[in-house]
Structures are given as structure tokens and as C-alpha cells.
PDB file of C-alpha atoms and ligand atoms in Angstrom:
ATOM      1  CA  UNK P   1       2.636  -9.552  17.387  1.00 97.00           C
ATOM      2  CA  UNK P   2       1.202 -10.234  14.114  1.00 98.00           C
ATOM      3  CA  UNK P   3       0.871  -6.746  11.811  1.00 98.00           C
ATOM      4  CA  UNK P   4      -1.644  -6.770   8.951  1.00 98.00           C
ATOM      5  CA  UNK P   5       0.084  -4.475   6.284  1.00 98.00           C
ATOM      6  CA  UNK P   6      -2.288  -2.564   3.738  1.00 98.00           C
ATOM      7  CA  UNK P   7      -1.090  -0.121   1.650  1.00 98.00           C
ATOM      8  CA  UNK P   8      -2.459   1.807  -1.651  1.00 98.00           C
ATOM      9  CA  UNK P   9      -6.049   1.296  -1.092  1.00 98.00           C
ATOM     10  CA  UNK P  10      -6.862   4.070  -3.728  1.00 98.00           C
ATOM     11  CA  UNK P  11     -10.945   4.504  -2.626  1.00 98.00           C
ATOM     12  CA  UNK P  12     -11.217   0.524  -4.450  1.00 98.00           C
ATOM     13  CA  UNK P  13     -13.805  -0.332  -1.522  1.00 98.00           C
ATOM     14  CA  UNK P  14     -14.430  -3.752  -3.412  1.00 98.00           C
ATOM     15  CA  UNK P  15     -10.866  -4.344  -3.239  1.00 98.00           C
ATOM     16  CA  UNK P  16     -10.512  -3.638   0.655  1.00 98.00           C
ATOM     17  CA  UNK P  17     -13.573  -5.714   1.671  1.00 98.00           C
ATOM     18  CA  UNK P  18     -12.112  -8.861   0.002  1.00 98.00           C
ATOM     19  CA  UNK P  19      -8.500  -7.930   1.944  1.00 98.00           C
ATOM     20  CA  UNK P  20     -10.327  -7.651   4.786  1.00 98.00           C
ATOM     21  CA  UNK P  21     -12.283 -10.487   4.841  1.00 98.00           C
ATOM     22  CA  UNK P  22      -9.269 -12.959   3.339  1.00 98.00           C
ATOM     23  CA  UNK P  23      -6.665 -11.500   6.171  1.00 98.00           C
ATOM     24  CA  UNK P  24      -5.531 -13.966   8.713  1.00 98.00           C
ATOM     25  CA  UNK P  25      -5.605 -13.550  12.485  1.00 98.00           C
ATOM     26  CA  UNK P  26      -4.108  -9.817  13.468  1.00 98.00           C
ATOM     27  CA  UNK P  27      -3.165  -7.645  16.265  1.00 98.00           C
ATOM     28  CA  UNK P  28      -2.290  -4.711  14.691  1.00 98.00           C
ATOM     29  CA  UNK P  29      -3.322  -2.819  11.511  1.00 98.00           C
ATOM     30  CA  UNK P  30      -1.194  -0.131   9.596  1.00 98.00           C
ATOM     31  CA  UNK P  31      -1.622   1.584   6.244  1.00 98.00           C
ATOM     32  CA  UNK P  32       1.063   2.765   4.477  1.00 98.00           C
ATOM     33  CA  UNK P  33      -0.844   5.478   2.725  1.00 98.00           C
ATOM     34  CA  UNK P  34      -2.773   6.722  -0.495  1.00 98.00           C
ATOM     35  CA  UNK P  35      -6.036   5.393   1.011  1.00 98.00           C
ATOM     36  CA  UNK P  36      -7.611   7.405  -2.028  1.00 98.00           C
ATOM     37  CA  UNK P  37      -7.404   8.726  -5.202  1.00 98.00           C
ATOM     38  CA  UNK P  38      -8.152   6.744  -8.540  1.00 98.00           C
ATOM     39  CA  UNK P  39     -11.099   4.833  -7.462  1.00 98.00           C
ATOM     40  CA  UNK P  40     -14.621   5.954  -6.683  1.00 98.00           C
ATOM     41  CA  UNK P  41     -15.286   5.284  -3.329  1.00 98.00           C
ATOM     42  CA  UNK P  42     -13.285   7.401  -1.153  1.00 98.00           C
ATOM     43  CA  UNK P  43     -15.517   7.772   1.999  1.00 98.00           C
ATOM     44  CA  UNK P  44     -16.537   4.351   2.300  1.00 98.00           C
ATOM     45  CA  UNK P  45     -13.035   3.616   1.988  1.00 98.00           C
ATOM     46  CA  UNK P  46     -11.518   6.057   4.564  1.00 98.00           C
ATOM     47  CA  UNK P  47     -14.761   5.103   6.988  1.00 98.00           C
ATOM     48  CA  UNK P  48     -13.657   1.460   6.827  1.00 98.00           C
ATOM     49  CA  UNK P  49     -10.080   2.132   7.063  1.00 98.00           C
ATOM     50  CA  UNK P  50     -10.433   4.550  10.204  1.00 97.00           C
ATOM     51  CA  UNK P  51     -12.176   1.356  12.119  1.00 97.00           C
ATOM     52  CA  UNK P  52      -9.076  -0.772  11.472  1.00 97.00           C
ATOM     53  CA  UNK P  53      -7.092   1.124  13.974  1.00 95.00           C
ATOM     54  CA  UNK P  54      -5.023   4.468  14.149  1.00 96.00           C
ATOM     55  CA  UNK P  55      -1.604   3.730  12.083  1.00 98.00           C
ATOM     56  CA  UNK P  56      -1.173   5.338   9.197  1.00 98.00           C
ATOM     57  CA  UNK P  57       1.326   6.940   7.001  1.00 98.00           C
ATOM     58  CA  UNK P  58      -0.026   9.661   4.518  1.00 98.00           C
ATOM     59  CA  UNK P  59       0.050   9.022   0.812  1.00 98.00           C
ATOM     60  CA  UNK P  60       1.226  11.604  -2.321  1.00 98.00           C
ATOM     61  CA  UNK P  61      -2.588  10.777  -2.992  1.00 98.00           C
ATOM     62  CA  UNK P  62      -3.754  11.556   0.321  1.00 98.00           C
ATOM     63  CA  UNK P  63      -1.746  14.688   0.037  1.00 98.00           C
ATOM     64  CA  UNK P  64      -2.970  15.585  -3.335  1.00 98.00           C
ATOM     65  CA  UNK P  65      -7.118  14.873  -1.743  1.00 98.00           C
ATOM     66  CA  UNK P  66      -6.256  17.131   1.245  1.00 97.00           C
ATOM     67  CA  UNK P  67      -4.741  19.835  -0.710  1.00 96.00           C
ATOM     68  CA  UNK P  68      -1.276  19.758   0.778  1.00 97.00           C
ATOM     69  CA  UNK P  69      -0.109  18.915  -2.809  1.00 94.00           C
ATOM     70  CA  UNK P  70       0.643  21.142  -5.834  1.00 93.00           C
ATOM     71  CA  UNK P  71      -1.135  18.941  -8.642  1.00 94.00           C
ATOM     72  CA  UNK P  72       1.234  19.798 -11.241  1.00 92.00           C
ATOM     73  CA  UNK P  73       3.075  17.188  -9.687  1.00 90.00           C
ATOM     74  CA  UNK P  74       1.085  14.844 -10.715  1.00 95.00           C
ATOM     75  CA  UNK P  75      -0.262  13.254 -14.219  1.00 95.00           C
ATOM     76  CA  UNK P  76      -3.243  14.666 -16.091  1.00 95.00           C
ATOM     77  CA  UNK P  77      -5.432  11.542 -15.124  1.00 96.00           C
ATOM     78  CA  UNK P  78      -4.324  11.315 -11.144  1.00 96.00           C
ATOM     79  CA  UNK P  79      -5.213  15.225 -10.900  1.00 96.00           C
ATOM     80  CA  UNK P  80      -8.441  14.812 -12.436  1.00 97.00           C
ATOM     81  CA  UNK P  81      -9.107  11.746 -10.035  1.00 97.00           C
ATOM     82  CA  UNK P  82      -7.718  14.231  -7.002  1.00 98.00           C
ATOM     83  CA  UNK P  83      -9.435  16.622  -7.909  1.00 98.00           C
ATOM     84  CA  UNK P  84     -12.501  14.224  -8.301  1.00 98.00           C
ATOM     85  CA  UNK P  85     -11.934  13.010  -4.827  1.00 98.00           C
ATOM     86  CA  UNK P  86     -11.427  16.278  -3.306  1.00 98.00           C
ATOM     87  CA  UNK P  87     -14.947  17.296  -4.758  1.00 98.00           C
ATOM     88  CA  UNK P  88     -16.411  14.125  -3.360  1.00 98.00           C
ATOM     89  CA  UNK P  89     -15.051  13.801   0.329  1.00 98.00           C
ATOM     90  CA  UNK P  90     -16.985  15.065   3.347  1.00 98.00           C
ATOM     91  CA  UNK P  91     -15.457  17.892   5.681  1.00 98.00           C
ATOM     92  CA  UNK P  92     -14.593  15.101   7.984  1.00 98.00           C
ATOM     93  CA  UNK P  93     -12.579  13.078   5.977  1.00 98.00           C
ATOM     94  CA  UNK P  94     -11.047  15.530   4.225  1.00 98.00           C
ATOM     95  CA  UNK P  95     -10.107  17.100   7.642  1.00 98.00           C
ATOM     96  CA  UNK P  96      -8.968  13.168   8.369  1.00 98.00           C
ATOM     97  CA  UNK P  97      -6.485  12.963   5.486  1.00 98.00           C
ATOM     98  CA  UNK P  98      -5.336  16.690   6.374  1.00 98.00           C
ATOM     99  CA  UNK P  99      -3.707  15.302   9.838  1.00 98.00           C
ATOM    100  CA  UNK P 100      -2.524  11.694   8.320  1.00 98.00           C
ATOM    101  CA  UNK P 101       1.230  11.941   9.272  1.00 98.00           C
ATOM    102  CA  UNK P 102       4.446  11.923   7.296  1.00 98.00           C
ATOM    103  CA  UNK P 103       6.238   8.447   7.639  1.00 96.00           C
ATOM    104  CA  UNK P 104       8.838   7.277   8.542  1.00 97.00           C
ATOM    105  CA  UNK P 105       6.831   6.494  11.704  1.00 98.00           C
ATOM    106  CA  UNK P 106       7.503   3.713  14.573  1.00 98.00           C
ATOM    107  CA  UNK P 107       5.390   2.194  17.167  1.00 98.00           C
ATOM    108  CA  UNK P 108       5.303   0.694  20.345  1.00 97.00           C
ATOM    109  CA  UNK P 109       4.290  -2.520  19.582  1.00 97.00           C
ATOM    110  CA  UNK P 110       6.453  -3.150  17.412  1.00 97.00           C
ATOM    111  CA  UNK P 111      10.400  -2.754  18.213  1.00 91.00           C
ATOM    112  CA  UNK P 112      12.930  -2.372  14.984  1.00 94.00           C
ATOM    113  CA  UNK P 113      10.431  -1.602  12.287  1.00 98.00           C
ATOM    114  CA  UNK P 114       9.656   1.438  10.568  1.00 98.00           C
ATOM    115  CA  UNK P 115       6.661   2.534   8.349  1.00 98.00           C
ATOM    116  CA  UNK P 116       6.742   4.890   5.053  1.00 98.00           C
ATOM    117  CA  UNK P 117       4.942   5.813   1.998  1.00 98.00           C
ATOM    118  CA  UNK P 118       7.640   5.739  -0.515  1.00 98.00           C
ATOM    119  CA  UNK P 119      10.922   5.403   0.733  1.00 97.00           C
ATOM    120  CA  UNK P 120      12.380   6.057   4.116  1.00 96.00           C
ATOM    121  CA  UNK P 121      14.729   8.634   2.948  1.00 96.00           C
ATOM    122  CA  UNK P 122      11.718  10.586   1.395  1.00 97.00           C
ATOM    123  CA  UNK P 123       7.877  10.071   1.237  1.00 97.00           C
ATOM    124  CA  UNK P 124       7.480  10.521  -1.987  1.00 96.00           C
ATOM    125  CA  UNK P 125       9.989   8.587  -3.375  1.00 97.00           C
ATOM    126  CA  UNK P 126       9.581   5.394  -5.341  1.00 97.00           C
ATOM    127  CA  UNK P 127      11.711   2.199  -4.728  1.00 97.00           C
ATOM    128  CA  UNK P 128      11.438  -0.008  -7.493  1.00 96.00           C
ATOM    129  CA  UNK P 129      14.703  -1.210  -8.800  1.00 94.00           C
ATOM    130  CA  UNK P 130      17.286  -2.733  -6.080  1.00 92.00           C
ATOM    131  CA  UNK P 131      19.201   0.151  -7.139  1.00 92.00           C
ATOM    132  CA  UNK P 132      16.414   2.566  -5.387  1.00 95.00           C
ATOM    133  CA  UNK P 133      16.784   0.489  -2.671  1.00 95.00           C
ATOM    134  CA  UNK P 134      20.421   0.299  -1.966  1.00 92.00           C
ATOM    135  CA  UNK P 135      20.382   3.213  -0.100  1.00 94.00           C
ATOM    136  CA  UNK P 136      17.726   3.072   2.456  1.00 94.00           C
ATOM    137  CA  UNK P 137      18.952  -0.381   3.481  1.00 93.00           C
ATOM    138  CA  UNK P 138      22.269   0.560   4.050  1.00 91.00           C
ATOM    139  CA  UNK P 139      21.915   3.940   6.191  1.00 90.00           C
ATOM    140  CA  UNK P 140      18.189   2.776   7.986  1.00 89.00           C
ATOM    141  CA  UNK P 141      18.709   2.263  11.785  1.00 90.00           C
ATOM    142  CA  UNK P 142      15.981  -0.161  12.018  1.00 96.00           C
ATOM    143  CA  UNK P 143      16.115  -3.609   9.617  1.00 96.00           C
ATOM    144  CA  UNK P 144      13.163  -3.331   8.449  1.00 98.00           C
ATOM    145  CA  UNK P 145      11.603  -1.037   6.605  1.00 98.00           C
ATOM    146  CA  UNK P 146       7.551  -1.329   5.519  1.00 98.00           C
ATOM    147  CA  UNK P 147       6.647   0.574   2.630  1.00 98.00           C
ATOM    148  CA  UNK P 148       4.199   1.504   0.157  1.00 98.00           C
ATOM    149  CA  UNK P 149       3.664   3.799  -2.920  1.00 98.00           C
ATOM    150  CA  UNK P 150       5.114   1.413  -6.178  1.00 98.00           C
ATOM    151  CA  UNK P 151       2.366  -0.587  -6.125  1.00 98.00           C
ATOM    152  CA  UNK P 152       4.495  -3.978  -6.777  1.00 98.00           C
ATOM    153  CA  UNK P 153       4.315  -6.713  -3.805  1.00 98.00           C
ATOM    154  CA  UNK P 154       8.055  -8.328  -2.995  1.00 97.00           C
ATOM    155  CA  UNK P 155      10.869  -6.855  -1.023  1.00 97.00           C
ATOM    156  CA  UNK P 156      14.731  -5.747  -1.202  1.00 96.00           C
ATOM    157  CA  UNK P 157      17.096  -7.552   1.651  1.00 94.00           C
ATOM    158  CA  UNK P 158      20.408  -6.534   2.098  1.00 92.00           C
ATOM    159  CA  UNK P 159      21.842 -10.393   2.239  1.00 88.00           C
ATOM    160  CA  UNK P 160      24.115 -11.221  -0.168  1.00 80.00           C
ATOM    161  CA  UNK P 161      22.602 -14.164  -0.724  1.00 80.00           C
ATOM    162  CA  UNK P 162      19.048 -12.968  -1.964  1.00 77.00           C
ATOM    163  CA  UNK P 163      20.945 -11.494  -5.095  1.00 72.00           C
ATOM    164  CA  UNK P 164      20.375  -7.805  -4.610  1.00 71.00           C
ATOM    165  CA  UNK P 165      17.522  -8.003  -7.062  1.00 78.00           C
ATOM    166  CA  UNK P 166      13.963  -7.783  -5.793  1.00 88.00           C
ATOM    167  CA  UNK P 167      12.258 -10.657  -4.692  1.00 90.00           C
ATOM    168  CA  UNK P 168       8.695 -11.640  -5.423  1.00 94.00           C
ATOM    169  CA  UNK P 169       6.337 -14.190  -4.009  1.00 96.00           C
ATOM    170  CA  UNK P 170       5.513 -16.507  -6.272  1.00 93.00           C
ATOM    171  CA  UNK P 171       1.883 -17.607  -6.704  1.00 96.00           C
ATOM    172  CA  UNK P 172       0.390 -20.698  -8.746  1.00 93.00           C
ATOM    173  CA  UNK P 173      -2.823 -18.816  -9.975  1.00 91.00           C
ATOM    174  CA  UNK P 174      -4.146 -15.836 -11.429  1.00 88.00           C
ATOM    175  CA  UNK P 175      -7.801 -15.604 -10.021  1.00 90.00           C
ATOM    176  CA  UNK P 176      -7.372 -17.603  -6.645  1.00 96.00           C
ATOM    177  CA  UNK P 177      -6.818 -16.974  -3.066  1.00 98.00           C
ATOM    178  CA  UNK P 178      -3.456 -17.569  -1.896  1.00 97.00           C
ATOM    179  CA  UNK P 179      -0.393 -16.741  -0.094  1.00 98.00           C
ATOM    180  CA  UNK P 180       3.548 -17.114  -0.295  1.00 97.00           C
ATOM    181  CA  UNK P 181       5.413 -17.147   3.225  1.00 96.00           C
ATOM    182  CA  UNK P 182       8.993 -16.198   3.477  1.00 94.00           C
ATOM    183  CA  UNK P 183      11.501 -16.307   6.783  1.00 95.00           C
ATOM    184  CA  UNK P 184      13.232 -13.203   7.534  1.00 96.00           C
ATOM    185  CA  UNK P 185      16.681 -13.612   8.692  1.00 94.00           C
ATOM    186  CA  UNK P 186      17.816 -11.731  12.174  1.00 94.00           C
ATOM    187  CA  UNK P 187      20.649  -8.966  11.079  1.00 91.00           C
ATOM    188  CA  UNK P 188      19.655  -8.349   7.547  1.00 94.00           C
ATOM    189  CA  UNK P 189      17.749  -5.353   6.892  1.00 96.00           C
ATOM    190  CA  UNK P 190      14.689  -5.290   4.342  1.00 97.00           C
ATOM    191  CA  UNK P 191      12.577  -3.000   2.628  1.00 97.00           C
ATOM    192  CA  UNK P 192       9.059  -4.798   2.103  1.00 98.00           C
ATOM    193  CA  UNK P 193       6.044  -3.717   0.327  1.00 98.00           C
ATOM    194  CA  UNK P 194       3.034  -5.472   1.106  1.00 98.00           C
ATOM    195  CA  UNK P 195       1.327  -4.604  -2.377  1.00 98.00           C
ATOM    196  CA  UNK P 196      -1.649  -2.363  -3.218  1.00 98.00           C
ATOM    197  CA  UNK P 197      -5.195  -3.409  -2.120  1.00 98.00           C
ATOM    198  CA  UNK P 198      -6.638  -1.339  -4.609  1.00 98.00           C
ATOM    199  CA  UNK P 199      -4.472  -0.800  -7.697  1.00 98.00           C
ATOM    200  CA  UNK P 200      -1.563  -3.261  -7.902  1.00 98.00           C
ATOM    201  CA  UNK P 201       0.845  -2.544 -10.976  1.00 98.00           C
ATOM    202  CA  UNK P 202       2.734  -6.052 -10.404  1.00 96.00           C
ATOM    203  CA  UNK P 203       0.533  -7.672 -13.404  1.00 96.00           C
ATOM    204  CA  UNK P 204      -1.544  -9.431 -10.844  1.00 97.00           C
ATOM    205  CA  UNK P 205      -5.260  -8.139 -10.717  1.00 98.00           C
ATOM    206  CA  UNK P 206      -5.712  -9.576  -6.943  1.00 98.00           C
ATOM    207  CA  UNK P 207      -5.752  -7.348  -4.005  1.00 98.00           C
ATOM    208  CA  UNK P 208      -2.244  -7.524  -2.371  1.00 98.00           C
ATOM    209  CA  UNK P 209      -1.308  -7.540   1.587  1.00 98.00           C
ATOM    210  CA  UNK P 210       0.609  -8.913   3.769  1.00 98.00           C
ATOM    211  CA  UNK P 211       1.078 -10.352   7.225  1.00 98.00           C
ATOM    212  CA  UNK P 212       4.015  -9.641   9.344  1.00 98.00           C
ATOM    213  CA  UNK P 213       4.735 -11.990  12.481  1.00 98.00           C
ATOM    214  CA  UNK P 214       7.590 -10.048  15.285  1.00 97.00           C
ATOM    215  CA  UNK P 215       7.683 -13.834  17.007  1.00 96.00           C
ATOM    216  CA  UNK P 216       8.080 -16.220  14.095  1.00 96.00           C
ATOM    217  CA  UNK P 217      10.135 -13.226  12.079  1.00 97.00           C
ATOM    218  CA  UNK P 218       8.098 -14.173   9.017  1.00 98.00           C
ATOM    219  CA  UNK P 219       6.312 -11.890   6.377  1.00 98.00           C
ATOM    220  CA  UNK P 220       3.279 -13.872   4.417  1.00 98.00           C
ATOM    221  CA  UNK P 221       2.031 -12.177   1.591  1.00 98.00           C
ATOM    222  CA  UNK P 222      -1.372 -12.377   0.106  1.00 98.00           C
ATOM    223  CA  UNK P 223      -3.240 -11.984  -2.689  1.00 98.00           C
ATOM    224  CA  UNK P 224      -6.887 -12.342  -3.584  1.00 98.00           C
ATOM    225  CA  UNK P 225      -9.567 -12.138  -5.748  1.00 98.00           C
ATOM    226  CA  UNK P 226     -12.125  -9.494  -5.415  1.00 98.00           C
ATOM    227  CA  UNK P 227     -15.041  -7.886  -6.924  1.00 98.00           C
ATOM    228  CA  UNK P 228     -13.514  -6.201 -10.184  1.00 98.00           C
ATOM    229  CA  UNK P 229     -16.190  -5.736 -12.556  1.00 98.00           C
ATOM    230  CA  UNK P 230     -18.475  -3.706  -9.639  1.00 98.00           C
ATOM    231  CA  UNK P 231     -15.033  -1.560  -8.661  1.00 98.00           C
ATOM    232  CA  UNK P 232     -15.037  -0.796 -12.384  1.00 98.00           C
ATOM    233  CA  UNK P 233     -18.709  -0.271 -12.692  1.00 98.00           C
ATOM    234  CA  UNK P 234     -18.541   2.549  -9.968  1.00 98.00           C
ATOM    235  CA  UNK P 235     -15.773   4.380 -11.632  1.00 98.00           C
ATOM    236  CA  UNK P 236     -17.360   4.356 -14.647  1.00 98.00           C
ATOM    237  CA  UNK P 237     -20.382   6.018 -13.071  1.00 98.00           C
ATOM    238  CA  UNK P 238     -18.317   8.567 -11.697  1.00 98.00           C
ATOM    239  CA  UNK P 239     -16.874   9.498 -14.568  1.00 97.00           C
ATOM    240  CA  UNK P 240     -13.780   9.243 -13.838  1.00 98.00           C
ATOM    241  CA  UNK P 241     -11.604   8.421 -16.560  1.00 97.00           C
ATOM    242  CA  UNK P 242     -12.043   5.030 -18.327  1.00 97.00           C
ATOM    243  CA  UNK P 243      -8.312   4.167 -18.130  1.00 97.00           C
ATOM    244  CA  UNK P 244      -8.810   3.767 -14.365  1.00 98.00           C
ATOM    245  CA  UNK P 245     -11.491   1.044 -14.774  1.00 98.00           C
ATOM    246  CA  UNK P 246      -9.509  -0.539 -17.341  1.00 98.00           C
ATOM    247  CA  UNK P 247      -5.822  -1.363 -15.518  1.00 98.00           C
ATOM    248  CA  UNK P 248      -7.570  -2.470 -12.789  1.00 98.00           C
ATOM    249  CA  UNK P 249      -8.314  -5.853 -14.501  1.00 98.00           C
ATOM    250  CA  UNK P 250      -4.354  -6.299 -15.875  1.00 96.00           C
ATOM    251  CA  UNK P 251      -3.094  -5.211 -12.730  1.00 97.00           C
ATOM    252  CA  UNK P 252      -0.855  -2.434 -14.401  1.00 95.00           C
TER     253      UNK P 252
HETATM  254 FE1  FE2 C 301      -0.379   4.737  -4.610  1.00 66.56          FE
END
């Protein structure tokens, strides 16, 4: 079974297209959340997302849009873009985002894997540091653990021998296609984040995703160019604020 894994979308509908259109052969699609908030196209984004299939984990983001969230939670400039998107969203897909579960969840196509937002010990939680991880990779009952919600691409493994500290693909460009494949090992347990389509905060502009093969026990991530300056352009338009247009091109 080959999984396409997109996660933090954030209504960047240039961002998704160029995912979509780069992503290898799949079976299966699942988003690990915040398919809005930030950028400016949150119903083309949710319409296109919907089509991909029916896996999803819900976002803070997505929580925020739907009104399940108290925005005080949240910076000044993500609860104006909430708010923004809330505004902006037809009844259906706000009704959409309204039912988007709470991960962890499993499937049936997939045996041993488990799909969250932030961290499987709680939504909202962010693993960054192989300190955050520690804990979900030593009490999860599954080895490996998809996830979301920091934005950065790479993954925590609970081998010895990967160090502990995070590891990251490593790529040879800044403005090209490409992708970086890496062999799981049976027995160790990982926490993987696929990257964000539409806001990564790794340094890397590109649109990040990743492919996960249950046969070959591989994960390939990705990374590719995409149409920045029109993303921008839109959220400009919107007036949403500036600084949203901006990171988009340092990928922070
Ligand atoms: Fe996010």
C-alpha cells in the first residue's frame, strides 16, 4: 500500500496543486490536519482536499475555522486569519471542518500506523525537539506514528543508532523538484512528519509531502517548487496580514 501523506495545507491552493501534481503513484490519501487558516483560499482548498479521499485528522486551525476553538489560544495574526477564514467559508465547508475527527486515528488499510495532528499523546501538541518526542515513541502501541502540526519535514526513531536527534532529508537544491528516500527498520518505532504543503517553517520554501510504502517499509519525502508569488498575490488581496505573504518565500 503506498500512503500519500499531506499535512498543513493552510488554504495555500498553489501550494497543493504543485503537491498534487509532483506526487508519485498512490493508493491512499490522508491529511494530517490544518487544511486552512493563513492562506487565502480556503474553499478551493477544502473542495480539492475532500476529492482526495476521506482520511483526515482535524487541525488547531481547522478547529479555530469551525469554531470549536477559543482564539485566545492563538496569536494575534493566526486569529485574524481564523477569523478571516471563518468569514470566508461556505456553510458546507464550515459544516465539513466541524465533523473532521480528533487523531490519533487508524485505518484498515493500513496495519501498525497511526495518524495525528500534533502529537499522539495530545492533538495539539507540538513535537519538535527529540525531547518532545521521547515520549510518544516510547508508550505508542503502534511503531509508527504520522504526524503533522510543526511544520518541519524529518522524523524521530527510537533506534539508538539514528542519534536521538531528528533526522532530516537532505536535498541538493533550493528551487527544484526532488525527493530523499529513507528505509524504515522493522521494530523501531518513528514519529514522521511529512512537512507542510502550504506553510513549511523548515527554511525550505517548497511544498513538503511524503510517500509511505507498507511493502517496501520505506518513507520518501518530497519537496517541490510551486507557484509562490500568485499564493502571495492572493493573500495580499485578501488582506490578510502581509507577514503571511512574506514567510511563505523563506519557508519560516
Ligand atoms: Fe499548521
Amino acid at each position: 500500500m503506498r500512503v500519500l501523506l499531506i499535512s498543513d495545507i493552510h488554504s495555500n491552493l498553489e501550494a497543493l496543486a504543485a503537491a498534487l501534481a509532483a506526487a508519485p503513484a498512490h493508493d491512499l490519501v490522508i491529511n494530517l490536519g490544518d487544511v486552512v487558516g493563513y492562506g487565502a483560499t480556503p474553499n478551493e482548498v477544502i473542495d480539492r482536499a475532500r476529492g482526495l479521499g476521506k482520511y483526515f485528522v482535524r487541525g488547531n486551525h481547522d478547529k479555530a475555522a469551525a469554531g470549536l476553538m477559543d482564539l485566545r489560544e492563538f496569536n494575534p495574526v493566526a486569529a485574524l486569519a481564523a477569523i478571516w477564514t471563518t468569514e470566508h467559508l461556505t456553510p458546507e465547508n464550515l459544516e465539513w471542518l466541524r465533523s473532521l475527527p480528533q487523531g490519533p486515528i487508524q485505518v484498515p488499510e493500513v496495519a501498525e500506523v497511526q495518524f495525528v495532528h500534533g502529537s499522539p499523546l495530545d492533538e495539539d501538541e507540538y513535537v519538535v525537539t527529540a525531547r518532545d518526542a521521547l515520549e510518544p515513541l516510547l508508550i505508542s502501541n503502534v511503531p509508527l506514528t504520522f504526524f503533522g502540526h510543526s511544520h518541519v519535514q524529518g522524523a524521530f526513531s527510537s533506534n539508538p543508532r539514528d542519534g536521538g536527534a531528528p533526522v532530516r532529508p537532505i536535498y541538493r537544491s533550493v528551487g527544484k523538484a526532488e525527493s530523499s528516500e529513507w528505509a524504515l527498520e522493522r521494530g523501531t518505532h518513528y514519529l514522521i512528519n511529512p512537512g507542510s504543503i502550504g506553510q513549511p517553517r523548515d527554511g525550505d520554501w517548497r511544498a513538503a509531502f511524503a510517500l509511505f510504502d507498507s511493502d517496501d517499509y520505506s518513507i520518501t519525502f518530497h519537496r517541490v517548487p510551486y507557484d509562490l508569488k500568485k499564493a502571495q498575490d492572493r493573500i495580499l488581496a485578501a488582506n490578510l496580514p502581509q507577514r503571511l505573504a512574506t514567510r511563505l518565500a523563506t519557508g519560516r
